[in-house]
Amino acid sequence: MSTDFIVFGAPAIEQDEIDEVVRCLESGWIGSGPRVAQFEAEFASYKQYPFAAAVSSCTAAMHLSVVAAGLAEGDEVITTPMTFCATVNAIIHAGATPVLADIDPVTMNIDPAEIEARITPRTKAVLPVHFAGRSCDMDAITEIAARHQLTIIEDCAHAIETEFHGRKAGTFGDFGCFSFYATKNVTTGEGGMVLTRNEADQARIRMLALHGMTKDAWKRFSDEGYKHYFVVETGFKCNMMDLQAALGIHQLRRVEANWKRREEIWNQYNEAFAELPVRLPADPEPDTRHAYHLYTLLIDEETCGISRDQFLETMTAHNIGVGVHYLSIPEHPVYQEKFGWQPTDYPNAMRIGRQTVSLPLSAKLSDEEVLRVIETVRTVLSTESKGRRTDGLRARSRVQHANACLST
Ligand SMILES: Cc1ncc(COP(=O)(O)O)c(C=O)c1O
């Protein structure tokens, strides 16, 4: 069995993407252009939603959405502490104030009751994250938003294929923000998309993403001849390039095949880890579709006999790339300093953030690699928990014992 390093979240890139990138390079038009327009149209069609605007990242998608929603200084946006820093940073950069609402410990998604508890007269928006690809409770969230007249901006970085009660993630609110970062279910290397409820918002996002220049300014160097443009807003620079869209067009064509492969791996992991002393991800809810973006184990040192960080180290030592999604937002010094947030204020997110480990779940994984991940996790955890029950060795030496078992 090969023991090459298994890269966490390695993208499944095929020849079609490579050929399209080469054609794009040879076409002489690598910036925003026809391939971006095609990718937007095909993404909108996949989501069965009319309006999509491609941008440079999900971070940009959320930043521009908060700006386009008209939020200003002093306006509060409620979001989750179990997310990537980009979610919170986007709110801050748009000039609004993030407010955290703790998660449900089973789904790991923002808890609607916690949202309700954090609403003040300054609350203007809610920004749920469909964590790991599992939809938030959008019935409850849309009901709260309607009652309090809140804009909904969905962070769908994990949720390209996600559905909730027959509706697709990113179409519940005013703005649905997607990521095509290297590890995501569809990748353009870096990239993002905003789904908008109406054409005016789509146009505004496009304009904000290109310096605030008037519509179609990207065509100014096209074969239609030089076109003057006017700057009508102080915008940003976060348009998507055709080079990126060249990847995305073909990635999107395999989105369902890749989803099926990840579902298969997810089910293999569930079966293989059922008897281990770890918590597995909650099963998808009925009448929903999980995007199977992250497969997370919770490592409780008490029951596993190994700390989460020791588990990370051991997996890496055995050439298996793992991730942490995420240390809760209040663990980071900058937010403690800015907002006075403390991890203990959001106990569910804190505990999960300190115990969680994401295993490789890319469609690129071979059967052999999946078996290697399974074998390594089982050996580390069964050795560890057995060690804990029988001999009470200190955690560090138990890790060494697990390493010895694996290297034989
Ligand atoms: C939940 C979540 N939100 C936002 C982002 C930011 O996405 P991007 O890297 O496309 O800006 C990520 C990326 O990892 C993410 O996981």
GROMACS .gro file of C-alpha atoms and ligand atoms in nm:
model
  424
    1MET     CA    1   0.000   0.000   0.000
    2SER     CA    2   0.137   0.341  -0.095
    3THR     CA    3   0.209   0.574   0.194
    4ASP     CA    4   0.226   0.900   0.001
    5PHE     CA    5   0.088   1.197   0.191
    6ILE     CA    6  -0.289   1.226   0.146
    7VAL     CA    7  -0.351   1.596   0.096
    8PHE     CA    8  -0.658   1.715   0.287
    9GLY     CA    9  -0.920   1.848   0.044
   10ALA     CA   10  -0.716   1.771  -0.269
   11PRO     CA   11  -0.911   1.892  -0.573
   12ALA     CA   12  -1.032   1.639  -0.832
   13ILE     CA   13  -0.904   1.810  -1.147
   14GLU     CA   14  -0.943   1.631  -1.479
   15GLN     CA   15  -0.825   1.676  -1.836
   16ASP     CA   16  -1.132   1.882  -1.938
   17GLU     CA   17  -1.035   2.158  -1.693
   18ILE     CA   18  -0.673   2.150  -1.807
   19ASP     CA   19  -0.771   2.173  -2.176
   20GLU     CA   20  -1.013   2.460  -2.106
   21VAL     CA   21  -0.749   2.655  -1.913
   22VAL     CA   22  -0.506   2.609  -2.203
   23ARG     CA   23  -0.771   2.723  -2.454
   24CYS     CA   24  -0.839   3.025  -2.234
   25LEU     CA   25  -0.468   3.111  -2.216
   26GLU     CA   26  -0.438   3.078  -2.592
   27SER     CA   27  -0.749   3.288  -2.655
   28GLY     CA   28  -0.575   3.606  -2.541
   29TRP     CA   29  -0.859   3.682  -2.296
   30ILE     CA   30  -0.778   3.560  -1.946
   31GLY     CA   31  -0.952   3.826  -1.733
   32SER     CA   32  -1.328   3.852  -1.672
   33GLY     CA   33  -1.505   3.769  -1.995
   34PRO     CA   34  -1.713   3.511  -2.178
   35ARG     CA   35  -1.609   3.213  -1.967
   36VAL     CA   36  -1.712   3.395  -1.649
   37ALA     CA   37  -2.048   3.475  -1.811
   38GLN     CA   38  -2.089   3.108  -1.908
   39PHE     CA   39  -1.995   2.984  -1.561
   40GLU     CA   40  -2.243   3.226  -1.401
   41ALA     CA   41  -2.521   3.108  -1.631
   42GLU     CA   42  -2.444   2.740  -1.575
   43PHE     CA   43  -2.417   2.783  -1.199
   44ALA     CA   44  -2.750   2.968  -1.192
   45SER     CA   45  -2.904   2.690  -1.397
   46TYR     CA   46  -2.762   2.422  -1.162
   47LYS     CA   47  -2.915   2.608  -0.869
   48GLN     CA   48  -3.238   2.668  -1.065
   49TYR     CA   49  -3.219   3.033  -0.972
   50PRO     CA   50  -3.208   3.324  -1.214
   51PHE     CA   51  -2.937   3.559  -1.089
   52ALA     CA   52  -2.571   3.477  -1.022
   53ALA     CA   53  -2.264   3.701  -1.008
   54ALA     CA   54  -1.916   3.550  -1.004
   55VAL     CA   55  -1.652   3.702  -0.778
   56SER     CA   56  -1.302   3.623  -0.655
   57SER     CA   57  -1.395   3.436  -0.335
   58CYS     CA   58  -1.675   3.358  -0.093
   59THR     CA   59  -1.520   3.616   0.139
   60ALA     CA   60  -1.572   3.878  -0.133
   61ALA     CA   61  -1.920   3.740  -0.202
   62MET     CA   62  -2.022   3.795   0.161
   63HIS     CA   63  -1.848   4.132   0.189
   64LEU     CA   64  -2.023   4.264  -0.124
   65SER     CA   65  -2.355   4.114  -0.012
   66VAL     CA   66  -2.342   4.297   0.321
   67VAL     CA   67  -2.261   4.621   0.133
   68ALA     CA   68  -2.533   4.559  -0.128
   69ALA     CA   69  -2.783   4.486   0.151
   70GLY     CA   70  -2.730   4.849   0.253
   71LEU     CA   71  -2.596   4.770   0.597
   72ALA     CA   72  -2.404   5.048   0.763
   73GLU     CA   73  -2.209   5.127   1.077
   74GLY     CA   74  -2.392   5.019   1.388
   75ASP     CA   75  -2.607   4.760   1.206
   76GLU     CA   76  -2.577   4.415   1.358
   77VAL     CA   77  -2.549   4.087   1.170
   78ILE     CA   78  -2.608   3.765   1.361
   79THR     CA   79  -2.387   3.473   1.264
   80THR     CA   80  -2.234   3.156   1.403
   81PRO     CA   81  -1.916   3.109   1.608
   82MET     CA   82  -1.857   2.775   1.427
   83THR     CA   83  -1.724   2.913   1.101
   84PHE     CA   84  -1.415   3.029   0.918
   85CYS     CA   85  -1.290   3.375   1.013
   86ALA     CA   86  -1.393   3.502   0.666
   87THR     CA   87  -1.761   3.504   0.763
   88VAL     CA   88  -1.702   3.744   1.050
   89ASN     CA   89  -1.435   3.948   0.870
   90ALA     CA   90  -1.669   4.010   0.575
   91ILE     CA   91  -1.925   4.166   0.809
   92ILE     CA   92  -1.660   4.382   0.976
   93HIS     CA   93  -1.506   4.500   0.647
   94ALA     CA   94  -1.849   4.602   0.520
   95GLY     CA   95  -1.874   4.828   0.826
   96ALA     CA   96  -2.138   4.630   1.017
   97THR     CA   97  -2.108   4.461   1.356
   98PRO     CA   98  -2.105   4.082   1.390
   99VAL     CA   99  -2.303   3.926   1.674
  100LEU     CA  100  -2.259   3.557   1.752
  101ALA     CA  101  -2.533   3.307   1.834
  102ASP     CA  102  -2.426   2.964   1.961
  103ILE     CA  103  -2.477   2.645   1.764
  104ASP     CA  104  -2.689   2.336   1.811
  105PRO     CA  105  -2.442   2.076   1.942
  106VAL     CA  106  -2.583   1.798   1.721
  107THR     CA  107  -2.616   1.973   1.384
  108MET     CA  108  -2.329   2.217   1.455
  109ASN     CA  109  -2.538   2.482   1.280
  110ILE     CA  110  -2.654   2.811   1.427
  111ASP     CA  111  -2.938   2.755   1.674
  112PRO     CA  112  -3.250   2.956   1.575
  113ALA     CA  113  -3.344   3.003   1.943
  114GLU     CA  114  -3.002   3.163   1.999
  115ILE     CA  115  -3.057   3.393   1.700
  116GLU     CA  116  -3.387   3.503   1.848
  117ALA     CA  117  -3.221   3.571   2.182
  118ARG     CA  118  -2.960   3.802   2.024
  119ILE     CA  119  -3.196   4.023   1.825
  120THR     CA  120  -3.186   4.391   1.918
  121PRO     CA  121  -3.329   4.700   1.747
  122ARG     CA  122  -2.993   4.724   1.565
  123THR     CA  123  -3.015   4.375   1.411
  124LYS     CA  124  -3.047   4.407   1.035
  125ALA     CA  125  -2.935   4.072   0.898
  126VAL     CA  126  -2.868   3.710   0.977
  127LEU     CA  127  -2.580   3.520   0.817
  128PRO     CA  128  -2.623   3.144   0.866
  129VAL     CA  129  -2.346   2.904   0.759
  130HIS     CA  130  -2.454   2.561   0.631
  131PHE     CA  131  -2.179   2.389   0.825
  132ALA     CA  132  -2.004   2.093   0.660
  133GLY     CA  133  -2.274   2.092   0.391
  134ARG     CA  134  -2.569   2.031   0.626
  135SER     CA  135  -2.845   2.285   0.586
  136CYS     CA  136  -2.933   2.515   0.872
  137ASP     CA  137  -3.296   2.506   0.987
  138MET     CA  138  -3.410   2.744   0.716
  139ASP     CA  139  -3.780   2.716   0.813
  140ALA     CA  140  -3.703   2.865   1.151
  141ILE     CA  141  -3.447   3.116   1.019
  142THR     CA  142  -3.669   3.250   0.740
  143GLU     CA  143  -3.958   3.280   0.986
  144ILE     CA  144  -3.745   3.480   1.233
  145ALA     CA  145  -3.607   3.696   0.951
  146ALA     CA  146  -3.954   3.771   0.817
  147ARG     CA  147  -4.086   3.860   1.164
  148HIS     CA  148  -3.796   4.098   1.233
  149GLN     CA  149  -3.747   4.219   0.873
  150LEU     CA  150  -3.391   4.091   0.853
  151THR     CA  151  -3.190   4.039   0.537
  152ILE     CA  152  -3.070   3.681   0.499
  153ILE     CA  153  -2.719   3.626   0.361
  154GLU     CA  154  -2.634   3.255   0.341
  155ASP     CA  155  -2.274   3.137   0.370
  156CYS     CA  156  -2.287   2.838   0.135
  157ALA     CA  157  -1.910   2.783   0.123
  158HIS     CA  158  -1.973   2.417   0.215
  159ALA     CA  159  -2.314   2.388   0.058
  160ILE     CA  160  -2.310   2.384  -0.322
  161GLU     CA  161  -2.529   2.071  -0.339
  162THR     CA  162  -2.724   2.132  -0.017
  163GLU     CA  163  -3.105   2.131  -0.014
  164PHE     CA  164  -3.358   2.186   0.261
  165HIS     CA  165  -3.721   2.080   0.222
  166GLY     CA  166  -3.695   2.086  -0.157
  167ARG     CA  167  -3.516   2.421  -0.179
  168LYS     CA  168  -3.155   2.475  -0.268
  169ALA     CA  169  -2.908   2.639  -0.031
  170GLY     CA  170  -2.837   2.996  -0.130
  171THR     CA  171  -3.192   3.063  -0.249
  172PHE     CA  172  -3.365   3.120   0.085
  173GLY     CA  173  -3.272   3.477   0.140
  174ASP     CA  174  -3.148   3.783  -0.036
  175PHE     CA  175  -2.792   3.669  -0.107
  176GLY     CA  176  -2.640   3.318  -0.131
  177CYS     CA  177  -2.259   3.313  -0.117
  178PHE     CA  178  -2.050   3.024  -0.250
  179SER     CA  179  -1.682   2.936  -0.242
  180PHE     CA  180  -1.473   2.770  -0.511
  181TYR     CA  181  -1.157   2.763  -0.299
  182ALA     CA  182  -0.913   2.478  -0.365
  183THR     CA  183  -1.069   2.241  -0.110
  184LYS     CA  184  -1.433   2.305  -0.199
  185ASN     CA  185  -1.677   2.070  -0.373
  186VAL     CA  186  -1.641   2.272  -0.695
  187THR     CA  187  -1.313   2.456  -0.729
  188THR     CA  188  -1.169   2.732  -0.943
  189GLY     CA  189  -0.855   2.757  -0.725
  190GLU     CA  190  -0.992   3.072  -0.569
  191GLY     CA  191  -1.338   3.197  -0.656
  192GLY     CA  192  -1.688   3.272  -0.539
  193MET     CA  193  -2.044   3.334  -0.652
  194VAL     CA  194  -2.341   3.529  -0.523
  195LEU     CA  195  -2.696   3.423  -0.598
  196THR     CA  196  -2.930   3.718  -0.571
  197ARG     CA  197  -3.307   3.742  -0.545
  198ASN     CA  198  -3.332   4.002  -0.824
  199GLU     CA  199  -3.149   4.146  -1.120
  200ALA     CA  200  -3.077   4.479  -0.952
  201ASP     CA  201  -2.881   4.309  -0.673
  202GLN     CA  202  -2.692   4.099  -0.928
  203ALA     CA  203  -2.596   4.415  -1.119
  204ARG     CA  204  -2.489   4.589  -0.798
  205ILE     CA  205  -2.269   4.297  -0.692
  206ARG     CA  206  -2.106   4.290  -1.037
  207MET     CA  207  -2.043   4.662  -1.024
  208LEU     CA  208  -1.908   4.655  -0.666
  209ALA     CA  209  -1.676   4.370  -0.766
  210LEU     CA  210  -1.523   4.582  -1.044
  211HIS     CA  211  -1.431   4.914  -0.882
  212GLY     CA  212  -1.788   5.049  -0.896
  213MET     CA  213  -1.759   5.091  -1.271
  214THR     CA  214  -2.073   5.101  -1.486
  215LYS     CA  215  -2.222   4.784  -1.628
  216ASP     CA  216  -2.013   4.571  -1.863
  217ALA     CA  217  -1.699   4.774  -1.800
  218TRP     CA  218  -1.507   4.446  -1.839
  219LYS     CA  219  -1.585   4.468  -2.212
  220ARG     CA  220  -1.391   4.793  -2.251
  221PHE     CA  221  -1.103   4.622  -2.433
  222SER     CA  222  -1.315   4.382  -2.639
  223ASP     CA  223  -1.344   4.359  -3.016
  224GLU     CA  224  -1.644   4.592  -2.996
  225GLY     CA  225  -1.392   4.876  -2.966
  226TYR     CA  226  -1.283   5.078  -2.667
  227LYS     CA  227  -1.571   5.178  -2.442
  228HIS     CA  228  -1.574   5.457  -2.189
  229TYR     CA  229  -1.691   5.363  -1.844
  230PHE     CA  230  -1.796   5.569  -1.547
  231VAL     CA  231  -1.724   5.503  -1.184
  232VAL     CA  232  -2.048   5.545  -0.994
  233GLU     CA  233  -1.949   5.396  -0.654
  234THR     CA  234  -1.627   5.340  -0.467
  235GLY     CA  235  -1.620   4.969  -0.537
  236PHE     CA  236  -1.371   4.690  -0.481
  237LYS     CA  237  -1.158   4.465  -0.700
  238CYS     CA  238  -1.286   4.113  -0.666
  239ASN     CA  239  -1.405   4.000  -1.006
  240MET     CA  240  -1.356   3.642  -1.123
  241MET     CA  241  -1.119   3.575  -1.416
  242ASP     CA  242  -1.193   3.361  -1.722
  243LEU     CA  243  -0.895   3.148  -1.623
  244GLN     CA  244  -1.077   3.057  -1.303
  245ALA     CA  245  -1.412   3.009  -1.478
  246ALA     CA  246  -1.241   2.772  -1.722
  247LEU     CA  247  -1.188   2.538  -1.428
  248GLY     CA  248  -1.533   2.599  -1.281
  249ILE     CA  249  -1.729   2.519  -1.598
  250HIS     CA  250  -1.593   2.163  -1.605
  251GLN     CA  251  -1.589   2.118  -1.228
  252LEU     CA  252  -1.959   2.200  -1.223
  253ARG     CA  253  -2.032   1.935  -1.485
  254ARG     CA  254  -1.897   1.672  -1.245
  255VAL     CA  255  -2.059   1.812  -0.931
  256GLU     CA  256  -2.310   1.526  -0.903
  257ALA     CA  257  -2.060   1.248  -0.977
  258ASN     CA  258  -1.821   1.393  -0.718
  259TRP     CA  259  -2.107   1.427  -0.467
  260LYS     CA  260  -2.189   1.056  -0.511
  261ARG     CA  261  -1.826   0.961  -0.455
  262ARG     CA  262  -1.810   1.167  -0.134
  263GLU     CA  263  -2.138   1.015  -0.015
  264GLU     CA  264  -1.986   0.671  -0.069
  265ILE     CA  265  -1.676   0.763   0.135
  266TRP     CA  266  -1.896   0.921   0.405
  267ASN     CA  267  -2.095   0.595   0.437
  268GLN     CA  268  -1.776   0.387   0.445
  269TYR     CA  269  -1.642   0.605   0.729
  270ASN     CA  270  -1.971   0.580   0.920
  271GLU     CA  271  -1.964   0.204   0.901
  272ALA     CA  272  -1.596   0.171   0.981
  273PHE     CA  273  -1.604   0.405   1.282
  274ALA     CA  274  -1.937   0.297   1.431
  275GLU     CA  275  -1.776   0.108   1.719
  276LEU     CA  276  -1.508   0.366   1.800
  277PRO     CA  277  -1.536   0.589   2.108
  278VAL     CA  278  -1.581   0.903   1.895
  279ARG     CA  279  -1.879   1.106   1.791
  280LEU     CA  280  -1.955   1.079   1.421
  281PRO     CA  281  -2.134   1.350   1.219
  282ALA     CA  282  -2.511   1.352   1.268
  283ASP     CA  283  -2.701   1.173   0.992
  284PRO     CA  284  -2.859   1.399   0.730
  285GLU     CA  285  -3.213   1.504   0.819
  286PRO     CA  286  -3.505   1.366   0.618
  287ASP     CA  287  -3.615   1.582   0.325
  288THR     CA  288  -3.275   1.750   0.303
  289ARG     CA  289  -2.965   1.699   0.096
  290HIS     CA  290  -2.627   1.708   0.265
  291ALA     CA  291  -2.338   1.832   0.052
  292TYR     CA  292  -2.091   1.600   0.232
  293HIS     CA  293  -1.824   1.868   0.237
  294LEU     CA  294  -1.662   1.783   0.571
  295TYR     CA  295  -1.655   1.457   0.764
  296THR     CA  296  -1.585   1.549   1.124
  297LEU     CA  297  -1.505   1.331   1.424
  298LEU     CA  298  -1.525   1.462   1.779
  299ILE     CA  299  -1.232   1.345   1.986
  300ASP     CA  300  -1.308   1.370   2.355
  301GLU     CA  301  -0.985   1.302   2.544
  302GLU     CA  302  -1.175   1.143   2.833
  303THR     CA  303  -1.330   0.872   2.619
  304CYS     CA  304  -1.068   0.845   2.344
  305GLY     CA  305  -0.757   0.849   2.564
  306ILE     CA  306  -0.596   1.093   2.321
  307SER     CA  307  -0.641   1.464   2.281
  308ARG     CA  308  -0.766   1.614   1.957
  309ASP     CA  309  -0.429   1.777   1.893
  310GLN     CA  310  -0.243   1.450   1.955
  311PHE     CA  311  -0.482   1.281   1.712
  312LEU     CA  312  -0.401   1.548   1.452
  313GLU     CA  313  -0.030   1.493   1.502
  314THR     CA  314  -0.059   1.116   1.481
  315MET     CA  315  -0.263   1.126   1.162
  316THR     CA  316  -0.015   1.366   1.003
  317ALA     CA  317   0.275   1.150   1.115
  318HIS     CA  318   0.107   0.871   0.921
  319ASN     CA  319   0.085   1.081   0.608
  320ILE     CA  320  -0.282   1.163   0.632
  321GLY     CA  321  -0.377   1.528   0.599
  322VAL     CA  322  -0.646   1.635   0.845
  323GLY     CA  323  -0.815   1.966   0.921
  324VAL     CA  324  -0.987   2.153   1.202
  325HIS     CA  325  -1.316   2.316   1.112
  326TYR     CA  326  -1.307   2.522   1.328
  327LEU     CA  327  -1.169   2.653   1.650
  328SER     CA  328  -1.467   2.864   1.752
  329ILE     CA  329  -1.444   3.229   1.647
  330PRO     CA  330  -1.406   3.364   2.005
  331GLU     CA  331  -1.085   3.158   2.049
  332HIS     CA  332  -0.906   3.409   1.824
  333PRO     CA  333  -0.733   3.700   1.995
  334VAL     CA  334  -0.845   3.967   1.749
  335TYR     CA  335  -1.215   3.910   1.821
  336GLN     CA  336  -1.155   3.893   2.194
  337GLU     CA  337  -0.986   4.232   2.171
  338LYS     CA  338  -1.241   4.390   1.935
  339PHE     CA  339  -1.564   4.257   2.081
  340GLY     CA  340  -1.474   4.111   2.421
  341TRP     CA  341  -1.598   3.768   2.307
  342GLN     CA  342  -1.488   3.473   2.517
  343PRO     CA  343  -1.506   3.108   2.407
  344THR     CA  344  -1.706   3.017   2.719
  345ASP     CA  345  -1.984   3.255   2.609
  346TYR     CA  346  -2.059   3.008   2.326
  347PRO     CA  347  -2.010   2.674   2.503
  348ASN     CA  348  -2.134   2.443   2.227
  349ALA     CA  349  -1.909   2.598   1.964
  350MET     CA  350  -1.618   2.606   2.210
  351ARG     CA  351  -1.644   2.234   2.296
  352ILE     CA  352  -1.685   2.123   1.936
  353GLY     CA  353  -1.406   2.353   1.819
  354ARG     CA  354  -1.172   2.194   2.072
  355GLN     CA  355  -1.267   1.835   1.981
  356THR     CA  356  -1.330   1.839   1.608
  357VAL     CA  357  -1.115   1.683   1.336
  358SER     CA  358  -1.199   1.669   0.966
  359LEU     CA  359  -1.090   1.362   0.773
  360PRO     CA  360  -1.010   1.364   0.400
  361LEU     CA  361  -1.334   1.351   0.197
  362SER     CA  362  -1.228   1.456  -0.151
  363ALA     CA  363  -1.374   1.285  -0.457
  364LYS     CA  364  -1.013   1.246  -0.561
  365LEU     CA  365  -0.946   0.983  -0.293
  366SER     CA  366  -0.878   0.636  -0.428
  367ASP     CA  367  -1.032   0.327  -0.264
  368GLU     CA  368  -0.689   0.245  -0.130
  369GLU     CA  369  -0.651   0.589   0.028
  370VAL     CA  370  -0.993   0.565   0.191
  371LEU     CA  371  -0.892   0.231   0.341
  372ARG     CA  372  -0.566   0.384   0.466
  373VAL     CA  373  -0.758   0.661   0.641
  374ILE     CA  374  -0.996   0.407   0.796
  375GLU     CA  375  -0.722   0.175   0.911
  376THR     CA  376  -0.520   0.458   1.063
  377VAL     CA  377  -0.814   0.612   1.250
  378ARG     CA  378  -0.922   0.273   1.382
  379THR     CA  379  -0.575   0.178   1.495
  380VAL     CA  380  -0.509   0.510   1.665
  381LEU     CA  381  -0.844   0.524   1.840
  382SER     CA  382  -0.881   0.161   1.938
  383THR     CA  383  -0.526   0.154   2.070
  384GLU     CA  384  -0.583   0.476   2.257
  385SER     CA  385  -0.916   0.387   2.413
  386LYS     CA  386  -0.798   0.036   2.505
  387GLY     CA  387  -0.484   0.185   2.657
  388ARG     CA  388  -0.694   0.421   2.860
  389ARG     CA  389  -0.922   0.148   2.991
  390THR     CA  390  -0.652  -0.100   3.083
  391ASP     CA  391  -0.324   0.054   3.176
  392GLY     CA  392  -0.386   0.421   3.240
  393LEU     CA  393  -0.070   0.522   3.056
  394ARG     CA  394  -0.011   0.891   3.003
  395ALA     CA  395  -0.155   1.015   2.674
  396ARG     CA  396   0.182   1.086   2.516
  397SER     CA  397   0.312   0.734   2.559
  398ARG     CA  398  -0.017   0.594   2.429
  399VAL     CA  399   0.032   0.797   2.115
  400GLN     CA  400   0.376   0.645   2.076
  401HIS     CA  401   0.222   0.300   2.119
  402ALA     CA  402  -0.036   0.375   1.846
  403ASN     CA  403   0.243   0.494   1.620
  404ALA     CA  404   0.432   0.172   1.678
  405CYS     CA  405   0.120  -0.036   1.594
  406LEU     CA  406   0.072   0.157   1.271
  407SER     CA  407   0.426   0.135   1.153
  408THR     CA  408   0.427  -0.243   1.168
  409LIG     C1  409  -1.764   2.852   0.608
  409LIG     C2  410  -1.674   2.931   0.518
  409LIG     N1  411  -1.707   3.056   0.488
  409LIG     C3  412  -1.630   3.131   0.406
  409LIG     C4  413  -1.516   3.082   0.352
  409LIG     C5  414  -1.432   3.171   0.265
  409LIG     O1  415  -1.427   3.122   0.135
  409LIG     P1  416  -1.319   3.180   0.032
  409LIG     O2  417  -1.190   3.114   0.063
  409LIG     O3  418  -1.374   3.140  -0.101
  409LIG     O4  419  -1.315   3.326   0.050
  409LIG     C6  420  -1.478   2.952   0.378
  409LIG     C7  421  -1.353   2.899   0.317
  409LIG     O5  422  -1.290   2.810   0.357
  409LIG     C8  423  -1.558   2.873   0.463
  409LIG     O6  424  -1.525   2.747   0.490
   0.00000   0.00000   0.00000
